[in-house]
Short mmCIF file of C-alpha atoms in Angstrom, two decimals:
data_model
loop_
_atom_site.label_atom_id
_atom_site.label_comp_id
_atom_site.label_asym_id
_atom_site.label_seq_id
_atom_site.Cartn_x
_atom_site.Cartn_y
_atom_site.Cartn_z
CA MET A 1 -6.81 -43.72 -7.33
CA LYS A 2 -9.41 -43.83 -9.86
CA ILE A 3 -10.61 -47.78 -9.26
CA LEU A 4 -11.64 -47.46 -5.77
CA ASN A 5 -13.05 -44.17 -6.45
CA ARG A 6 -15.70 -43.59 -3.65
CA GLU A 7 -16.47 -47.21 -2.96
CA PRO A 8 -13.50 -49.12 -0.70
CA ALA A 9 -15.96 -50.53 1.41
CA LEU A 10 -17.71 -51.70 -1.84
CA TRP A 11 -14.49 -52.87 -3.75
CA LEU A 12 -13.88 -55.32 -0.05
CA GLY A 13 -17.30 -56.69 0.26
CA LEU A 14 -16.29 -58.13 -3.91
CA VAL A 15 -13.08 -59.80 -2.38
CA ALA A 16 -15.20 -61.52 0.83
CA ILE A 17 -17.10 -62.56 -1.48
CA CYS A 18 -15.05 -64.35 -3.72
CA VAL A 19 -13.03 -65.70 -0.94
CA LYS A 20 -16.10 -67.57 -0.02
CA LEU A 21 -16.83 -68.29 -3.63
CA LEU A 22 -13.67 -70.20 -3.47
CA ALA A 23 -14.01 -71.70 -0.82
CA ALA A 24 -17.56 -72.49 -1.57
CA PHE A 25 -16.25 -74.88 -4.43
CA GLY A 26 -13.22 -76.61 -3.61
CA LEU A 27 -10.41 -73.95 -2.25
CA ASP A 28 -9.57 -75.03 1.06
CA VAL A 29 -9.39 -72.20 3.76
CA SER A 30 -10.96 -72.17 7.08
CA ALA A 31 -13.65 -69.34 8.41
CA ASP A 32 -10.63 -67.94 10.29
CA GLN A 33 -8.78 -68.46 7.04
CA GLN A 34 -11.38 -65.97 5.43
CA ALA A 35 -11.54 -63.97 8.17
CA VAL A 36 -8.01 -63.00 8.47
CA ILE A 37 -7.86 -62.96 3.95
CA ASN A 38 -10.26 -59.94 4.20
CA ALA A 39 -8.36 -58.66 6.95
CA VAL A 40 -5.46 -57.69 4.58
CA ALA A 41 -7.39 -56.66 2.32
CA ALA A 42 -9.01 -54.45 4.81
CA ALA A 43 -5.30 -52.67 5.40
CA LEU A 44 -3.72 -53.47 1.01
CA VAL A 45 -6.90 -50.75 1.13
CA GLY A 46 -6.42 -48.59 3.71
CA LEU A 47 -2.67 -47.86 2.07
CA ILE A 48 -3.49 -47.44 -0.78
CA LEU A 49 -6.27 -45.05 0.81
CA ALA A 50 -3.00 -43.33 2.31
CA VAL A 51 -0.89 -43.41 -0.36
CA VAL A 52 -3.91 -41.58 -2.69
CA ALA A 53 -5.32 -38.64 0.26
CA HIS A 54 -1.05 -38.82 1.31
CA ASP A 55 -2.39 -39.10 4.98
CA ALA A 56 -0.92 -40.90 7.92
CA ILE A 57 1.31 -43.54 5.07
CA GLY A 58 3.06 -45.09 8.50
CA ALA A 59 0.35 -46.43 10.24
CA ALA A 60 -1.54 -47.88 7.09
CA VAL A 61 1.73 -49.87 6.29
CA LEU A 62 1.91 -51.24 10.10
CA GLY A 63 -1.39 -51.90 9.82
CA LEU A 64 -0.16 -53.43 6.79
CA ALA A 65 2.63 -55.05 8.58
CA GLN A 66 0.45 -56.65 11.34
CA ALA A 67 -2.29 -58.02 9.29
CA ALA A 68 -0.11 -59.41 6.39
CA LEU A 69 1.92 -61.95 9.28
CA ALA A 70 -2.01 -62.70 11.10
CA LEU A 71 -2.70 -64.25 7.32
CA ALA A 72 1.33 -65.65 7.38
CA VAL A 73 0.05 -67.27 11.07
CA GLY A 74 -2.93 -68.18 9.96
CA PHE A 75 -1.96 -69.92 7.11
CA GLY A 76 0.67 -71.79 8.95
CA LEU A 77 4.14 -69.87 9.78
CA ASP A 78 5.23 -71.61 13.48
CA TRP A 79 6.81 -68.10 14.87
CA SER A 80 5.83 -67.48 18.68
CA ALA A 81 5.14 -64.10 20.11
CA GLU A 82 8.26 -63.14 20.83
CA GLN A 83 8.84 -63.65 17.24
CA GLN A 84 6.14 -61.77 15.84
CA ALA A 85 6.47 -58.29 18.09
CA VAL A 86 10.27 -58.77 17.58
CA THR A 87 9.35 -58.78 13.14
CA LEU A 88 6.25 -55.83 14.27
CA ALA A 89 8.52 -54.07 16.36
CA ALA A 90 11.33 -53.91 13.03
CA ALA A 91 8.17 -53.01 11.07
CA ALA A 92 7.95 -50.17 13.48
CA ALA A 93 11.54 -48.88 13.58
CA ILE A 94 11.25 -49.11 9.33
CA VAL A 95 8.34 -46.85 9.19
CA ALA A 96 9.87 -44.37 11.95
CA MET A 97 13.13 -43.92 10.18
CA TRP A 98 10.84 -42.78 6.96
CA ASP A 99 9.18 -40.99 8.33
CA ARG A 100 11.51 -39.07 9.93
CA THR A 101 12.68 -38.30 6.39
CA GLN A 102 8.82 -36.75 5.39
CA VAL A 103 8.72 -34.66 9.19
CA THR A 104 8.95 -31.10 8.33
CA ALA A 105 8.99 -28.63 10.93
CA PRO A 106 6.42 -25.94 10.48
CA VAL A 107 8.36 -23.08 11.47
CA PRO A 108 12.54 -22.42 10.31
CA ALA A 109 14.91 -23.31 13.01
CA VAL A 110 15.77 -20.32 14.78
CA ALA A 111 19.18 -19.37 14.89
CA VAL A 112 20.82 -19.61 19.07
CA SER A 113 23.11 -17.26 19.70
CA PRO A 114 26.58 -18.30 21.76
CA VAL A 115 25.29 -17.83 25.17
CA ARG A 116 28.27 -14.75 26.47
CA SER A 117 29.93 -14.70 30.85
CA VAL A 118 29.34 -11.70 32.48
#
């Protein structure tokens, strides 16, 4: 992705500074909410980099899902720990189902001949 080039940390720093700037001039967010916003931004950049590099996309998707759920809870989503765990488990299952279609064996399957009785 050309916009990130080799500077994803620079972009994340810009997001963090913009959030702090907005908070300083009237956006009503706590320090905890700012931290979660920055975590979501980091997870999103991680996902973008994984997609661009074609590497570990499933893990990046799960990281983004966890960060997004933390953001929602930080902004008032009233879910129990059990509801959060079930939601993240469902996200993991969906990613696993998708990952399964993307993985190929490094060698072709060997045909198994039937066992003959002697």
